[in-house]
CSV table of C-alpha atoms in Angstrom, one decimal:
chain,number,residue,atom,x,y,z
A,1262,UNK,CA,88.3,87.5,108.3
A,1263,UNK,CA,88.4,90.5,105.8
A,1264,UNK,CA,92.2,91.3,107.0
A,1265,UNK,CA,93.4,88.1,105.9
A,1266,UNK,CA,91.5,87.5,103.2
A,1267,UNK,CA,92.5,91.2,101.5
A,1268,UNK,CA,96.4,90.3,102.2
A,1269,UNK,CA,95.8,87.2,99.9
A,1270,UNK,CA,94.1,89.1,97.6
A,1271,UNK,CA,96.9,91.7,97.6
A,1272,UNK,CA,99.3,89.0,97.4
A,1273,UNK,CA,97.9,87.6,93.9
A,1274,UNK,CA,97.4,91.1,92.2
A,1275,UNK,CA,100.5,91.8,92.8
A,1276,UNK,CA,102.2,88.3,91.8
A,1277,UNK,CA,99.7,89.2,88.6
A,1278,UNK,CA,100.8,92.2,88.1
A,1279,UNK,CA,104.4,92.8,89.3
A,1280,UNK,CA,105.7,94.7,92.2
A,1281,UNK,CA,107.3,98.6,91.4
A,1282,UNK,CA,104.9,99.8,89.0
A,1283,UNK,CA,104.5,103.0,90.8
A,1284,UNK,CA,106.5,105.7,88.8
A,1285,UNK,CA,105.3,109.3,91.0
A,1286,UNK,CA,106.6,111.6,87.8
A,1287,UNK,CA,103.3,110.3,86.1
A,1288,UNK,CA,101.3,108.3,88.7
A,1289,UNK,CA,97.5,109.7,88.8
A,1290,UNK,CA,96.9,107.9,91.9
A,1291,UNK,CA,94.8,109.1,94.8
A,1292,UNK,CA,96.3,108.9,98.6
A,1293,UNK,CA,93.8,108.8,101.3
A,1294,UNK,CA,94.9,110.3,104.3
A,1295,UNK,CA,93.3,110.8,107.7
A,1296,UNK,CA,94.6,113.5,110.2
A,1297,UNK,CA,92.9,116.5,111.9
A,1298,UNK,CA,92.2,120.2,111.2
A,1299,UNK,CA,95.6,121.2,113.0
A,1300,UNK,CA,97.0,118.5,110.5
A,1301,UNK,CA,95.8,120.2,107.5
A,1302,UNK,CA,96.9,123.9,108.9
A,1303,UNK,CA,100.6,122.9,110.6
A,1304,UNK,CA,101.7,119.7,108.6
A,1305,UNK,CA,99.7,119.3,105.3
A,1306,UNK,CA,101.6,122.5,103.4
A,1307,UNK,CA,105.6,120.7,103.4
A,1308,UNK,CA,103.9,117.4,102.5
A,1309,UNK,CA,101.8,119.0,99.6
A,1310,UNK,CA,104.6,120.8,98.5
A,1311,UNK,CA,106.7,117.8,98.1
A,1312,UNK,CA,103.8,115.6,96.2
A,1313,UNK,CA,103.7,119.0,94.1
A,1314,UNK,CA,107.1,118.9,93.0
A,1315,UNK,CA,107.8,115.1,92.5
A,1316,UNK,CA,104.6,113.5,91.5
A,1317,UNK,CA,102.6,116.0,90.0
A,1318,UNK,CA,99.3,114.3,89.0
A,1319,UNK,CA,99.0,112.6,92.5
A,1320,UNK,CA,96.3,113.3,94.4
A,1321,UNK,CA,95.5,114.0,98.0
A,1322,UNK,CA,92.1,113.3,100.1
A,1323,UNK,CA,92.3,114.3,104.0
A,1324,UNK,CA,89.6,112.5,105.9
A,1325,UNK,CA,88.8,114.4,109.3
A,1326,UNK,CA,90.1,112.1,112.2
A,1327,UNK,CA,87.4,109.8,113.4
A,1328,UNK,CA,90.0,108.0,115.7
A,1329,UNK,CA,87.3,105.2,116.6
A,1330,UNK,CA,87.6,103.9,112.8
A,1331,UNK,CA,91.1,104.3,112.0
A,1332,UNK,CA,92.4,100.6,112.1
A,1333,UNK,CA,89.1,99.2,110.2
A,1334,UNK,CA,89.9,101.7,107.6
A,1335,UNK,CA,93.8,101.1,107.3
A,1336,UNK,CA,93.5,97.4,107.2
A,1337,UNK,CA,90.2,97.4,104.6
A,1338,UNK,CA,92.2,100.0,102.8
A,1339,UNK,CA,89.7,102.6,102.5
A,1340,UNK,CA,92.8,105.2,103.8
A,1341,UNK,CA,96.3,104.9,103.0
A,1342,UNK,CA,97.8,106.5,106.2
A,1343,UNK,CA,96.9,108.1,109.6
A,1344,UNK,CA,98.6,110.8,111.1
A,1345,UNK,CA,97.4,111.3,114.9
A,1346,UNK,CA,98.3,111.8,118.5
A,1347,UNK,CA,96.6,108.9,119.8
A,1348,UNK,CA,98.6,105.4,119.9
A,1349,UNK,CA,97.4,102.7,117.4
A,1350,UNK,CA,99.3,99.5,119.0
A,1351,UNK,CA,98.0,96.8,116.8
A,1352,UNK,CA,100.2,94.6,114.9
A,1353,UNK,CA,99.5,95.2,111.6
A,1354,UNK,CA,99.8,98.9,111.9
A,1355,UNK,CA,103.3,100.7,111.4
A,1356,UNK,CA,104.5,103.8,113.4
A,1357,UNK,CA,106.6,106.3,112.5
A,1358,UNK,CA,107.1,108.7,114.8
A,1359,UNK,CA,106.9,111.9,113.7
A,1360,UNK,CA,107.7,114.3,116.4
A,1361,UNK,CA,107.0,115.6,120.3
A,1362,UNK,CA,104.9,117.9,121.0
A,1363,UNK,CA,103.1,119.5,124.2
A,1364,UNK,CA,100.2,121.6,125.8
A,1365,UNK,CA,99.2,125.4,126.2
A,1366,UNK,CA,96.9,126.9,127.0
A,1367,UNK,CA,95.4,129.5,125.1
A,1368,UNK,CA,92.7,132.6,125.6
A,1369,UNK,CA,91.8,136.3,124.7
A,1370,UNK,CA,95.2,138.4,125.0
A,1371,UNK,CA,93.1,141.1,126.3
A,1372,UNK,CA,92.0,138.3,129.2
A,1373,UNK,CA,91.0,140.3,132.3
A,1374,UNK,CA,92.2,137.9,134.7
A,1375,UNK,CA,94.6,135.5,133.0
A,1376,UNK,CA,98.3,135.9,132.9
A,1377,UNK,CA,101.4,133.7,131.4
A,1378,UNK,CA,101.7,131.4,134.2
A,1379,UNK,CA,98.2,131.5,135.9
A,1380,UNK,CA,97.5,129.2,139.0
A,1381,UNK,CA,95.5,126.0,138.9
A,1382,UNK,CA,92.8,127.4,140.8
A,1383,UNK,CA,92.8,130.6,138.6
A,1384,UNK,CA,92.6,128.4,135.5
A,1385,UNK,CA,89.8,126.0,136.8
A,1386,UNK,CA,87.6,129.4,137.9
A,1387,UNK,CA,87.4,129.9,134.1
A,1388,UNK,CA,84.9,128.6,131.9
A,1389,UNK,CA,86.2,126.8,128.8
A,1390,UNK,CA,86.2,125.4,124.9
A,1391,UNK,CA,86.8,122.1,124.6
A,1392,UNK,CA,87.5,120.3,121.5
A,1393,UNK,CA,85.8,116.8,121.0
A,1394,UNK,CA,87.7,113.9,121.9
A,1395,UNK,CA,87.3,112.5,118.3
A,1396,UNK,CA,90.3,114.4,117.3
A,1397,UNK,CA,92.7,112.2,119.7
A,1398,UNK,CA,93.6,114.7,122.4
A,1399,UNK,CA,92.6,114.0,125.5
A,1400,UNK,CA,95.8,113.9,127.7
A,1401,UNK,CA,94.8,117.1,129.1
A,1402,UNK,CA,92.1,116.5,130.8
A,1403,UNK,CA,93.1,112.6,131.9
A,1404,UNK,CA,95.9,114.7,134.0
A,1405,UNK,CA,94.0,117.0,134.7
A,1406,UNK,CA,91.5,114.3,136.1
A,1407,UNK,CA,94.1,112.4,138.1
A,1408,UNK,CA,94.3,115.4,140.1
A,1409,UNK,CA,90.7,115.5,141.0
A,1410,UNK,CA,89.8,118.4,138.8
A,1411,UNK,CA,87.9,118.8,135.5
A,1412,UNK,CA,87.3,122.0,133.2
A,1413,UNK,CA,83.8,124.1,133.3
A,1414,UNK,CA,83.1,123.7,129.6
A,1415,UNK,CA,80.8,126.0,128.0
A,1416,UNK,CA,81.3,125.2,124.7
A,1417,UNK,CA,82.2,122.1,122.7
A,1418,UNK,CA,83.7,122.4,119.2
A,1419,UNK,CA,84.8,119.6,116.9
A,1420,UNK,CA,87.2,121.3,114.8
A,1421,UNK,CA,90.6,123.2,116.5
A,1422,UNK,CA,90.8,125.5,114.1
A,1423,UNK,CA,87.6,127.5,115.2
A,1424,UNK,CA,89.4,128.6,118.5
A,1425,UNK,CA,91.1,131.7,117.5
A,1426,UNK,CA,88.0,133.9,116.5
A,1427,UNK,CA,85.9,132.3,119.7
A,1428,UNK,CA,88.7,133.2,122.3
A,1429,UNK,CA,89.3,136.5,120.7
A,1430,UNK,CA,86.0,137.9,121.8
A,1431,UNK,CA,85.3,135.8,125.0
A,1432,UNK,CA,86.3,135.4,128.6
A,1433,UNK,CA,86.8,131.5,127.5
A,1434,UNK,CA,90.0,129.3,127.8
A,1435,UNK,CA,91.2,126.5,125.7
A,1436,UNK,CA,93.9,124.3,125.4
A,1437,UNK,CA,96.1,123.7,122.4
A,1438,UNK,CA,99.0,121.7,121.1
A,1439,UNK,CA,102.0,123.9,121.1
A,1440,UNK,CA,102.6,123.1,117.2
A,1441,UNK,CA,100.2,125.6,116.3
A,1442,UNK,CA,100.2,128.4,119.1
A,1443,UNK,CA,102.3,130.3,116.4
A,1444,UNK,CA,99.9,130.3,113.7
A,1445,UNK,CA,96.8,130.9,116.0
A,1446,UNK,CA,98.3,134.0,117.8
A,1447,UNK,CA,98.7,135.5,114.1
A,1448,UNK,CA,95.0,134.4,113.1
A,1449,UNK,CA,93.4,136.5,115.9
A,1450,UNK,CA,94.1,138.4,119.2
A,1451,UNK,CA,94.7,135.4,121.4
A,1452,UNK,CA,98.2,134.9,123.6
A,1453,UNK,CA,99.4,131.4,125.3
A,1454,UNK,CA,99.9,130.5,128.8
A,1455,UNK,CA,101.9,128.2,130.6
A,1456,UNK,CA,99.5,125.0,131.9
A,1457,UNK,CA,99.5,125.2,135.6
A,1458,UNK,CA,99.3,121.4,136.0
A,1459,UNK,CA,101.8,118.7,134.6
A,1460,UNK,CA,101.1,117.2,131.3
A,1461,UNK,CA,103.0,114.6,129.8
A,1462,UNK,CA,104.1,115.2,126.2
A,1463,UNK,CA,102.9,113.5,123.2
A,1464,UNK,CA,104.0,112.2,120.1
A,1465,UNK,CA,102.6,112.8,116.8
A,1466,UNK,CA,103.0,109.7,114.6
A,1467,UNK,CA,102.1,108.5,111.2
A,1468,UNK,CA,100.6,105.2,110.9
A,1469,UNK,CA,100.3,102.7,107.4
A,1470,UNK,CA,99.0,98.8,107.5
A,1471,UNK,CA,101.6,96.0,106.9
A,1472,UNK,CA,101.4,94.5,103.9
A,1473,UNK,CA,102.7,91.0,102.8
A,1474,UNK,CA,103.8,92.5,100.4
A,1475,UNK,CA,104.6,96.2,100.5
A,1476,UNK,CA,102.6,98.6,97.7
A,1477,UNK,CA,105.2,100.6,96.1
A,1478,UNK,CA,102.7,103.5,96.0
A,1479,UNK,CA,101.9,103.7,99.6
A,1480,UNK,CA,105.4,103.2,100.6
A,1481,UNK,CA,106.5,106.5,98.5
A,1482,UNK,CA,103.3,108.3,100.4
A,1483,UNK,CA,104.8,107.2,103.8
A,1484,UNK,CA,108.4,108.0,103.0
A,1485,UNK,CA,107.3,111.7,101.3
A,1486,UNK,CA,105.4,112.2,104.6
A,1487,UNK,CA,107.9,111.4,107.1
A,1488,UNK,CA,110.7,113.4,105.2
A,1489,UNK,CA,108.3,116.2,105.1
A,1490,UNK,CA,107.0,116.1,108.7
A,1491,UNK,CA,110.1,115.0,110.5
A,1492,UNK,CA,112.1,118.1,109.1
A,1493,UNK,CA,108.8,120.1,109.7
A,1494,UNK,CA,108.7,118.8,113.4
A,1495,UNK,CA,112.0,120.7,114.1
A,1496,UNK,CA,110.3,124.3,113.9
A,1497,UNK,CA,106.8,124.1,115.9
A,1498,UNK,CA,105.9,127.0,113.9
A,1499,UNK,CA,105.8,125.8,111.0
């Protein structure tokens, strides 16, 4: 019952209290936003830097993704947007689509036995980090799956970021959304490969709750974000 019972709360504060009070040059208000670590390191600076320049005293919580308690969060407004791989398909959520983006793998670039375009049985001979499927990405392995196969996994990490260093000194293999192969090649000695199975690509979308009537303040959020991340979608390396 919550939902509905918030969206007539909603509805009288802001009959009370009148719809477009949110001015950004001198709003203090707090945006609650969940997204993962690659998030924070390959969208995060062009939206920050926008809040910077037009609403100055905003300010900006990330949550880490916990993609199991996304929706309960939108719709009992304890986050003010979502920004994940993952499809949210419920009703009351909105979805912009930010962008497409696709796999790589990634390992050592002094690798002993993997090249650019290694073979699936070359790749599957390798033991491997995975990242925990909390963070939304799990196309990978559900094609990789359908073909009968699964990874060796040695090690299981939570956060993406924590690749670069790990690969750099060991024989392992992970797999990484293209977005960021840029900005992890430059953090430590690690080089891409081509996948050497067929992976379908994915989008990366920002998500709000549907009000009855729209919050001026998360409205702004949203529109900053998908300015931001819509021009920052045309240059993965960013």
């Amino acid at each position: 019952m919550y939902p509905s019972l918030r969206q007539a709360i909603e509805v009288i504060d802001s009959t009370v209290s009148g719809v477009g009070q949110f001015d950004p040059a001198t709003s203090h208000r707090t945006f609650r936003l969940h997204a993962t670590d690659l998030g924070e390191v390959n969208l995060l600076p062009p939206v920050l830097a926008r809040i910077a320049e037009a609403a100055p005293g905003v300010d900006l919580h990330i949550t880490p993704l916990n993609f199991s308690v996304v929706e309960t969060e939108l719709r009992q407004g304890q986050t003010d947007a979502v920004i994940c791989t993952p499809r949210i398909a419920a009703d009351d959520v909105e979805r912009d689509v930010l962008f497409e983006d696709h796999y790589c793998g990634i390992c050592s670039d002094a690798h002993p036995r993997i090249g650019p375009t290694p073979t699936l049985e070359e790749f599957l001979r390798e033991r491997h980090i995975a990242v925990d499927v909390s963070a939304g990405h799990t196309d990978v392995d559900r094609s990789l799956s359908l073909l009968g196969h699964s990874r060796d996994v040695a090690l299981r990490i939570s956060h993406f970021a924590a690749l670069p260093p790990l690969l750099e000194t060991t024989p392992y293999l992970s797999i990484i959304p293209a977005s960021v192969s840029e900005q992890f090649c430059r953090m430590a000695g690690v080089t891409t490969f081509e996948l050497p199975f067929p992976v379908p690509a994915v989008e990366i979308s920002l998500y709000t709750y549907k009000r009855v009537l729209p919050d001026p303040g998360t409205e702004w959020f949203r529109s900053i974000m998908k300015t931001a991340l819509t021009r920052a979608g045309d240059d993965p390396g960013r």
